[in-house]
Short mmCIF file of C-alpha atoms and ligand atoms in Angstrom, two decimals:
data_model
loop_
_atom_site.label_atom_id
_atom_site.label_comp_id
_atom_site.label_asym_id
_atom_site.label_seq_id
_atom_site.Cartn_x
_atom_site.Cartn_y
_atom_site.Cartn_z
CA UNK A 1211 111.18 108.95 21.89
CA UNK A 1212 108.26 108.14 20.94
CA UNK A 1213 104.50 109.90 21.22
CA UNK A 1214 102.48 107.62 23.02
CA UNK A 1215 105.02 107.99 26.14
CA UNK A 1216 105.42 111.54 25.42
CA UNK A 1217 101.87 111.65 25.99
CA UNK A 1218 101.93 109.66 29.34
CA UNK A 1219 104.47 112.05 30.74
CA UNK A 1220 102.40 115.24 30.15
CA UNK A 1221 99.74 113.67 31.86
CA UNK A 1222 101.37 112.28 34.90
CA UNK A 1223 103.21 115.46 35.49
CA UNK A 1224 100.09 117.60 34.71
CA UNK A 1225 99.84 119.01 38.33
CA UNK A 1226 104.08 120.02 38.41
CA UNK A 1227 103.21 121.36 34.93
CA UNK A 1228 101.99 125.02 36.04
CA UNK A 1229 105.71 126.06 37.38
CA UNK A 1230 107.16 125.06 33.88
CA UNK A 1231 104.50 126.57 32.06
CA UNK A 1232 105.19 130.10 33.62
CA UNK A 1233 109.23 129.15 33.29
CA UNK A 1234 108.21 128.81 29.27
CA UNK A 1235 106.22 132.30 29.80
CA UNK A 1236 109.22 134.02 30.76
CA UNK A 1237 111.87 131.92 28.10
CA UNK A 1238 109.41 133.19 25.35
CA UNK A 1239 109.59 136.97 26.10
CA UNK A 1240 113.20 136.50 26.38
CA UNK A 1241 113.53 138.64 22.92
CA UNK A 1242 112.07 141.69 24.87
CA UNK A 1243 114.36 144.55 24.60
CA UNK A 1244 113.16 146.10 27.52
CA UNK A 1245 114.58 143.52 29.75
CA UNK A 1246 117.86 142.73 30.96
CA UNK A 1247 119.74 141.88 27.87
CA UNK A 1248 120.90 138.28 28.32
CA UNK A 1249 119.65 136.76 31.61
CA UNK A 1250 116.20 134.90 30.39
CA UNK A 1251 118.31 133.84 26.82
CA UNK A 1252 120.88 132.30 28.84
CA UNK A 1253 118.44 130.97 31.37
CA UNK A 1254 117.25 128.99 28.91
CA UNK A 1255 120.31 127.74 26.94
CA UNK A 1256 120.60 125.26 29.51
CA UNK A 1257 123.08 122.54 28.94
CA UNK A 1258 121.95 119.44 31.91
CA UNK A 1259 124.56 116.67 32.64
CA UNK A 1260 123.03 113.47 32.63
CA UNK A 1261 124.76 110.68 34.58
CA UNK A 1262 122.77 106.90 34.19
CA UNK A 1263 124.51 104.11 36.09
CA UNK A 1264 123.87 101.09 33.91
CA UNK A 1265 122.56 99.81 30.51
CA UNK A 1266 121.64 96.66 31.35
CA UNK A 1267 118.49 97.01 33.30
CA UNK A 1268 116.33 98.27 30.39
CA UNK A 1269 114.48 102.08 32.45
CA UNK A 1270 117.44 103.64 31.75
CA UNK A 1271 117.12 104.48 27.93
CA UNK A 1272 114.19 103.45 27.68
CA UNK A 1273 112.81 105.82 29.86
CA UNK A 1274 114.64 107.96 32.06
CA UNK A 1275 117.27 109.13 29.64
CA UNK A 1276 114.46 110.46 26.70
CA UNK A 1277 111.64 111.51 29.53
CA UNK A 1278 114.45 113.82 30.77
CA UNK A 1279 115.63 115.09 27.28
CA UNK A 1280 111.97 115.74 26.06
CA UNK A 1281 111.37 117.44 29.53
CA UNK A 1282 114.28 119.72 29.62
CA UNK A 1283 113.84 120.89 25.73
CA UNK A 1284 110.00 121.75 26.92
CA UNK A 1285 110.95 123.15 29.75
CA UNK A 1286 113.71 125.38 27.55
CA UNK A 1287 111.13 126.16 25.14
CA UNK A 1288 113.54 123.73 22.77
CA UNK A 1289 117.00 125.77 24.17
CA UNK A 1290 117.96 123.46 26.12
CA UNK A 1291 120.00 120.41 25.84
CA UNK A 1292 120.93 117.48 27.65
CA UNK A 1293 124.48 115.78 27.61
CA UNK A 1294 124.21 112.25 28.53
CA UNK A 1295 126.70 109.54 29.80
CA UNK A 1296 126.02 106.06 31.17
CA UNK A 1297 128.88 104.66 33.36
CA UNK A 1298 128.23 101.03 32.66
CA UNK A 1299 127.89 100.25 36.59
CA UNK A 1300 131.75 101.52 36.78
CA UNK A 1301 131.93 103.94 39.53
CA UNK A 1302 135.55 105.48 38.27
CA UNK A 1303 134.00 105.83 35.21
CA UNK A 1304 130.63 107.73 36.38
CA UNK A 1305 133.63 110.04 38.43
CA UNK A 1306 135.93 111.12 35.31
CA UNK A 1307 132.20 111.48 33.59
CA UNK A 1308 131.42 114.13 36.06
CA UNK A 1309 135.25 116.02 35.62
CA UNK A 1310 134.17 116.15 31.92
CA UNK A 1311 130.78 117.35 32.42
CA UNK A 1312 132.45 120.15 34.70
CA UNK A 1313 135.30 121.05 32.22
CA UNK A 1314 132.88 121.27 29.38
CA UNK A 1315 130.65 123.40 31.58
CA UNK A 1316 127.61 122.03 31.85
CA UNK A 1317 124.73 124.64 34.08
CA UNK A 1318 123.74 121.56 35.89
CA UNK A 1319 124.09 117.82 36.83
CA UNK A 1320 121.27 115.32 36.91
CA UNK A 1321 122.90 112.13 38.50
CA UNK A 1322 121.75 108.52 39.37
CA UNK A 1323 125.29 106.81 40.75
CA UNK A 1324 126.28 103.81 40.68
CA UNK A 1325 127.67 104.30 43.86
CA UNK A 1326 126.36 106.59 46.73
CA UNK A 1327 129.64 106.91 48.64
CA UNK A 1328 132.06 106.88 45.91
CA UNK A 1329 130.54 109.72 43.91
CA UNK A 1330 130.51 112.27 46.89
CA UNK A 1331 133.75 113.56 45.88
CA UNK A 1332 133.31 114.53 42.40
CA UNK A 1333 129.61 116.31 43.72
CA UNK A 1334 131.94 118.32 45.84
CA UNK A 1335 133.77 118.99 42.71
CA UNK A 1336 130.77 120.17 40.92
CA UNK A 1337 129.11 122.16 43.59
CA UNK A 1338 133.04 123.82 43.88
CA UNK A 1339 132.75 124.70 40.03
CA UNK A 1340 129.16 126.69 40.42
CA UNK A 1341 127.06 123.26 39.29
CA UNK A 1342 124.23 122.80 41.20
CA UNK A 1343 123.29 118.86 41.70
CA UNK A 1344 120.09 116.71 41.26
CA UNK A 1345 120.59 113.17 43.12
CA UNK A 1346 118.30 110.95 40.61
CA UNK A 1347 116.54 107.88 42.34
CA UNK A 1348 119.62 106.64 44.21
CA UNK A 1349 120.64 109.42 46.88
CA UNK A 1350 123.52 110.01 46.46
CA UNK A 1351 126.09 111.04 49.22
CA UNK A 1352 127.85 115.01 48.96
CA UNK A 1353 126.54 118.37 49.05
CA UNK A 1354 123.34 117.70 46.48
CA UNK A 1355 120.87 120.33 45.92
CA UNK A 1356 117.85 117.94 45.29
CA UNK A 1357 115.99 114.73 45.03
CA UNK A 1358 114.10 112.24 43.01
CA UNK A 1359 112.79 108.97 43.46
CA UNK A 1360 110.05 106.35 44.41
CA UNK A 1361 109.87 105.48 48.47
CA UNK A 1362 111.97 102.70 48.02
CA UNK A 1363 111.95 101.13 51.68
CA UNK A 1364 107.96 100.69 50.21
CA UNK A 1365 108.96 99.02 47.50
CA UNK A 1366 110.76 96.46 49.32
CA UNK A 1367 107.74 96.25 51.36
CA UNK A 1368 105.29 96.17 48.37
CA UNK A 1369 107.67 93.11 47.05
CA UNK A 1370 107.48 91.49 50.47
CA UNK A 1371 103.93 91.28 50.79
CA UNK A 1372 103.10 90.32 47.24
CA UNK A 1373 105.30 87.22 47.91
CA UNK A 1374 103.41 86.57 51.56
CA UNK A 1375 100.15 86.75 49.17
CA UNK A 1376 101.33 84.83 46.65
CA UNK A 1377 102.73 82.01 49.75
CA UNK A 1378 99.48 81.72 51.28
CA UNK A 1379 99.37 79.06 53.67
CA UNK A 1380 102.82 77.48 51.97
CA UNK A 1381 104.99 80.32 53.48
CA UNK A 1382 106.90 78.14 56.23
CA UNK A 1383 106.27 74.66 54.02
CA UNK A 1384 110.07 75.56 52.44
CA UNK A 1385 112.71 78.05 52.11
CA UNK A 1386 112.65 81.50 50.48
CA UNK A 1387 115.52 82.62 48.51
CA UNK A 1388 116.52 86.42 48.82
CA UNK A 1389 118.25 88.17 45.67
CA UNK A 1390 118.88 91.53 46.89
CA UNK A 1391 120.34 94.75 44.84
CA UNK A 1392 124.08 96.19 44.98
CA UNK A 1393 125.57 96.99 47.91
CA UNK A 1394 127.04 100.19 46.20
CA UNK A 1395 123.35 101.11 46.04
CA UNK A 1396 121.50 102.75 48.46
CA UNK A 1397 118.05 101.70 47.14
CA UNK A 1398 119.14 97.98 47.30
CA UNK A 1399 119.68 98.36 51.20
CA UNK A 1400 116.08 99.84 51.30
CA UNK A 1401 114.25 97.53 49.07
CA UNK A 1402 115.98 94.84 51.68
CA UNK A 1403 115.31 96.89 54.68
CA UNK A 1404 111.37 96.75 53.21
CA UNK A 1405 111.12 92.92 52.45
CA UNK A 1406 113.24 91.78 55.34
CA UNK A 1407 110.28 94.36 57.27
CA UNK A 1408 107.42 92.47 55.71
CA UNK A 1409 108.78 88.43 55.66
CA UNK A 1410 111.09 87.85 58.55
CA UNK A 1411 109.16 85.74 61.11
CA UNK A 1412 106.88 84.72 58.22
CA UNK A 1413 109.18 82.77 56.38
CA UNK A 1414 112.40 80.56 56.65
CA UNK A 1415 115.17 82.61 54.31
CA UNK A 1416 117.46 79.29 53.28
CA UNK A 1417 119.90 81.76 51.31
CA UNK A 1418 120.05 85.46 50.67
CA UNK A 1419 122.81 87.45 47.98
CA UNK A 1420 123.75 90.56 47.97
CA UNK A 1421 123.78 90.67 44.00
CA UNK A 1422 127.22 92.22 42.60
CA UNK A 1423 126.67 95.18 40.50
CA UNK A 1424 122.93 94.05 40.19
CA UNK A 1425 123.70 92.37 37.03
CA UNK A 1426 121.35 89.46 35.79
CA UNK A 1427 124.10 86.76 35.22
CA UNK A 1428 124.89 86.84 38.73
CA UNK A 1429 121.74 87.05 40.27
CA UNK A 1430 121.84 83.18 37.78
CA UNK A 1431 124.87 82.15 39.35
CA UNK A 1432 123.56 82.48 42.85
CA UNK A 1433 120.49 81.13 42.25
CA UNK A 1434 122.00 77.97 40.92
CA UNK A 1435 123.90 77.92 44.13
CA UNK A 1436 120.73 78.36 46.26
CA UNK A 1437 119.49 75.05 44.56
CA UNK A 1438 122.12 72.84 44.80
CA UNK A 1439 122.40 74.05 48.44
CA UNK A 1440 118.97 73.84 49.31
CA UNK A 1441 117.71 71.37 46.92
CA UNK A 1442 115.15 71.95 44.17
CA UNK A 1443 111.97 71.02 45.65
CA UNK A 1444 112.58 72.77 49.11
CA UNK A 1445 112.53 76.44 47.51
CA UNK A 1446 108.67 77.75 48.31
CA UNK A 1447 109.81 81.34 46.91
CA UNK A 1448 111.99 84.07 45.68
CA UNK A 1449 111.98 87.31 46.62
CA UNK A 1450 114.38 89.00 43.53
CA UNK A 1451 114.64 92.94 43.55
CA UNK A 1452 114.24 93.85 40.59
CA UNK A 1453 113.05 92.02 37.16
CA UNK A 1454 116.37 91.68 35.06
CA UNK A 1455 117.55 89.26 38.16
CA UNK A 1456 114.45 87.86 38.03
CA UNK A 1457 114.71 86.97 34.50
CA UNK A 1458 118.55 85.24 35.51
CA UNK A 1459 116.78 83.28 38.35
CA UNK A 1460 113.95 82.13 35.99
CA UNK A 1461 116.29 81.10 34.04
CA UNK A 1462 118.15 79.09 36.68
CA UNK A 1463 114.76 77.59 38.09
CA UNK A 1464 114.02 76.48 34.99
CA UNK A 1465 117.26 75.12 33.69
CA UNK A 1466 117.37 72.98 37.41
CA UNK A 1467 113.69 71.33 36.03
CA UNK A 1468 111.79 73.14 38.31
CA UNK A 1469 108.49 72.94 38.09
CA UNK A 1470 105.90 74.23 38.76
CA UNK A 1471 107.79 77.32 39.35
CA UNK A 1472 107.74 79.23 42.44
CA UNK A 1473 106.32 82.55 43.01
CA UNK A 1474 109.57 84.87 42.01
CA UNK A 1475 108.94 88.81 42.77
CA UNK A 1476 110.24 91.77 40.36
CA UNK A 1477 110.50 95.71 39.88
CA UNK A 1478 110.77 97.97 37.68
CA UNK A 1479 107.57 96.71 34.97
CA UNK A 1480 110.48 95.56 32.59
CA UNK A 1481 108.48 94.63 29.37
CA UNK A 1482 110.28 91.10 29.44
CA UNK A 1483 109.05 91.27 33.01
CA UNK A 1484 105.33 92.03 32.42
CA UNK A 1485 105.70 89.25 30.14
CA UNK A 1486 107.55 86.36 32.56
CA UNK A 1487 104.02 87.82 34.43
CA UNK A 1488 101.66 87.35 31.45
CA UNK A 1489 102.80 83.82 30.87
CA UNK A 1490 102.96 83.45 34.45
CA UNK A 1491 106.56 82.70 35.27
CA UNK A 1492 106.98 85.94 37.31
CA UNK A 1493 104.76 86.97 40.10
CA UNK A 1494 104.79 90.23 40.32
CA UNK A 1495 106.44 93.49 39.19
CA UNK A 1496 106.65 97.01 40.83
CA UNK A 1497 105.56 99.15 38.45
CA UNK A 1498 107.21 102.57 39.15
CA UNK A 1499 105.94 105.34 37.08
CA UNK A 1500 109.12 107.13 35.61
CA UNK A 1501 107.68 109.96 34.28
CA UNK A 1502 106.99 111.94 37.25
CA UNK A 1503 110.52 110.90 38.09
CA UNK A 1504 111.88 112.43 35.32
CA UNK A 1505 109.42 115.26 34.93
CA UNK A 1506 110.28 116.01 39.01
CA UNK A 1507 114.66 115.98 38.05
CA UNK A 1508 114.29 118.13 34.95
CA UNK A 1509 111.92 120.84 36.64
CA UNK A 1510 114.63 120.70 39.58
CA UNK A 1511 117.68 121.25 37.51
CA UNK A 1512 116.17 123.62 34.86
CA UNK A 1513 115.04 126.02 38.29
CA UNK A 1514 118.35 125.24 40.12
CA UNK A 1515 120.34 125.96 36.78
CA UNK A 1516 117.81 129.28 36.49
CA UNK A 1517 118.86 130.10 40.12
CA UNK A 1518 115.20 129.92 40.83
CA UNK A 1519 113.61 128.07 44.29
CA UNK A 1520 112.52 124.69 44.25
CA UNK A 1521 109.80 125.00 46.54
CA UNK A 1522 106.62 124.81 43.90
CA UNK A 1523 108.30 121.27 42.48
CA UNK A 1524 109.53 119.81 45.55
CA UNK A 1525 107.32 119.03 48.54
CA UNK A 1526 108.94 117.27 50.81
CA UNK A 1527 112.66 116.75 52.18
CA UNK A 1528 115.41 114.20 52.83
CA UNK A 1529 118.21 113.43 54.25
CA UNK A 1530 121.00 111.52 53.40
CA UNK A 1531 124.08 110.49 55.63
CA UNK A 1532 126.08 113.70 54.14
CA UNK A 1533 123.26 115.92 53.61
CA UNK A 1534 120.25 117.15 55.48
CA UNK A 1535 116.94 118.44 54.61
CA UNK A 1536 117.73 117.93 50.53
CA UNK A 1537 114.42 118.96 48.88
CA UNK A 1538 112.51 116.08 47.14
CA UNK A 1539 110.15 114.65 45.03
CA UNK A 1540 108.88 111.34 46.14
CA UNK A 1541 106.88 109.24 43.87
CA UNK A 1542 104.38 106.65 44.69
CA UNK A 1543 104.36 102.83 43.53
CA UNK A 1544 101.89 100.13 42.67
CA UNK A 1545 102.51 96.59 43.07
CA UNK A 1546 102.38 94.69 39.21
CA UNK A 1547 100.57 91.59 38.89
CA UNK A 1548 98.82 89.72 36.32
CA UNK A 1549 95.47 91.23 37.32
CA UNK A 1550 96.19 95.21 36.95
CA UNK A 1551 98.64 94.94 33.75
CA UNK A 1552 95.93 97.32 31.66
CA UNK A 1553 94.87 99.74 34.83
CA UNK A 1554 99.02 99.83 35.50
CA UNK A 1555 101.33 100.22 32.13
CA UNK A 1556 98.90 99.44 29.31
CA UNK A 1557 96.78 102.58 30.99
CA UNK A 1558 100.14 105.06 31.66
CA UNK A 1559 100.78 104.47 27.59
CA UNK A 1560 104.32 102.50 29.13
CA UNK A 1561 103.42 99.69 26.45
CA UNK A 1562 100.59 98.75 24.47
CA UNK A 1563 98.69 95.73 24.85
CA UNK A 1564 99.89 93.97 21.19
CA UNK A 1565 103.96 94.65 22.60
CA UNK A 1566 103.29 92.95 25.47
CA UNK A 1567 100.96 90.35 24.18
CA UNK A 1568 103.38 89.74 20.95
CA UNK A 1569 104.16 86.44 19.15
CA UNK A 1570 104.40 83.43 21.78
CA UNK A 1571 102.77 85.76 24.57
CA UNK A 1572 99.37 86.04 22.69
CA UNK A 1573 97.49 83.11 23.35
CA UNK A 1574 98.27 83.70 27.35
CA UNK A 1575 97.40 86.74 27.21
CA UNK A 1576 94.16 85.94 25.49
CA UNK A 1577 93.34 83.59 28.75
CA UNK A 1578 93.94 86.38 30.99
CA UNK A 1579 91.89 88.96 28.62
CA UNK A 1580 94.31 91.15 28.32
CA UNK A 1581 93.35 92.95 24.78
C1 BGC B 977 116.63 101.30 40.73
C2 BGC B 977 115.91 100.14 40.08
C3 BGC B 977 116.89 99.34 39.21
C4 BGC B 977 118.18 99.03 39.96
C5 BGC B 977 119.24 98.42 39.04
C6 BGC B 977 117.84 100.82 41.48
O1 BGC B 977 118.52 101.87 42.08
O2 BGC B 977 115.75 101.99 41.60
O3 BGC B 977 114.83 100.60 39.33
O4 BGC B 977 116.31 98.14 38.79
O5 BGC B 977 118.72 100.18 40.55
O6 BGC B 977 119.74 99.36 38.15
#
């Protein structure tokens, strides 16, 4: 991973920060022969299980996955470790991940599923064997000891609104296409919940998917079928959740000779999103800052794994159709547009200004002064 993010996620996480310093306090006098032989040593030979759901939307490994891993070694004072699968949006798969995670042993699990219902069983399974959970930006159903993730039912709304914005007076001139999530996802059905919150009654939805496994190829496929249903010059709008479908739609918009093309909403501050939005084919992103996400899971599971309480890191709680009360870390989100690009990601150290403004990119990113 590299410094410059490094750097970004001591800074976000600056306030959480005072819990894991004193954890480190303790890890370091762990060679103190005056203490209980063993406890702090093992406390902080920590192995966490890390479960990612997909590899195709690019915040996985990009982010999340070595955010964590850098967390959890600082947190360890360099003990611990992280063990890291990625069920390539296969939900047997992400369940014979966790059995192996258990067998092996693993103090802890730090999972993001790809599906909230289907992964309660193997939770059980954990919480059975001794290993405490951490439900990572989708909430997953089962008993779960904690939480992370943005307020998603505001993202949808922050998507909604952007598009409204971006409609002006041409919001009931045509129809608006909705791409929505997975339905095995529990953030897709808030991010929905949101938009539908902020457009219905303001627009005229002429088609709306519920996007199989979220992948990008068929958010294309059903956006080609939105245009040869509704026709190419009656689509005002498209509301896409997140910014690899957005790319597929782009791509269908523009294949069907549409042009210009309409405002198409994002999330997730993809850098081949902030782009599309730098050379103005995308809207708008949410930018959701991932490393107070990932700071807020590895403080969880490195204190559940200690036995220690959560209340310092966690603030608030949730509940989940399984589960009440589950303590959690909710972080806040900031709607991505051409105009806050440097206050946003360029500012957060996410990217620098000469990635995003690379090769063809440059000259529109000199018009919008981006530099
Ligand atoms: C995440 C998004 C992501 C999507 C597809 C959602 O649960 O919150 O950031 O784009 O899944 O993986």
């Amino acid at each position: 991973m590299n410094t410059r993010f490094r750097r970004a996620a001591f800074a976000v996480a600056a306030s959480a920060m005072a819990v894991s310093l004193a954890a480190c306090g303790s890890a370091k006098e762990s060679g103190d022969k005056t203490k209980p032989s063993g406890s702090a040593v093992k406390g902080d030979a920590i192995t966490v299980g890390l479960l990612l759901p997909e590899n195709q939307t690019a915040r996985y490994e990009k982010f999340d996955q070595p955010l964590i891993e850098a967390k959890v070694k600082e947190l360890t004072g360099g003990k611990g470790k992280v063990v890291y699968a990625n069920a390539k949006q296969d939900a047997t798969t992400q369940n014979s991940q966790v059995d192996t995670m258990i067998t092996n042993k693993v103090n802890v699990l730090i999972v993001d599923a790809v599906d909230s219902k289907a992964i309660a069983g193997s939770i059980k399974k954990a919480k059975d064997a001794g290993i405490p959970v951490v439900a990572y930006d989708r909430l997953a159903e089962g008993p779960i000891d904690a939480y992370t993730s943005f307020d998603n039912e505001e993202v949808g709304k922050v998507q909604g609104k952007a598009l409204l914005e971006a409609l002006g007076d041409k919001a009931k001139s045509g129809d608006i296409v909705m791409m929505n999530g997975s339905v095995t996802d529990p953030n897709a059905a808030l991010f929905k919940k949101g938009a539908h919150s902020e457009l219905d009654g303001k627009v005229t939805v002429g088609k709306e998917y519920d996007t199989k496994e979220w992948k990008p190829e068929n958010a294309n496929a059903n956006m080609e079928a939105a245009i040869s249903a509704l026709g190419k010059d009656k689509i005002v709008g498209v509301y896409s959740a997140n910014d690899g479908m957005a790319g597929g739609i782009i791509t269908a918009l523009k294949s069907a000779g549409v042009n210009p093309l309409p405002p198409v909403t994002g999330q997730d501050a993809e850098l081949a999103g902030v782009q599309r939005i730098v050379a103005g084919d995308q809207f708008m992103s949410v930018y959701k800052p991932y490393a107070p996400e990932a700071t807020a899971a590895a403080e969880m599971a490195v204190a559940l794994a200690k036995g220690e309480k959560l209340d310092s890191v966690a603030k608030s709680t949730v509940d989940s159709p399984t589960t009440k009360a589950v303590p959690s870390v909710l972080v806040p989100v900031v709607s991505l547009t051409k105009d806050n690009i440097k206050d946003t990601v360029v500012k957060d150290g996410v990217y620098t200004v000469a990635e995003i403004c690379a090769g063809k990119y440059a000259d529109a990113c000199a018009k919008l002064g981006l530099k």
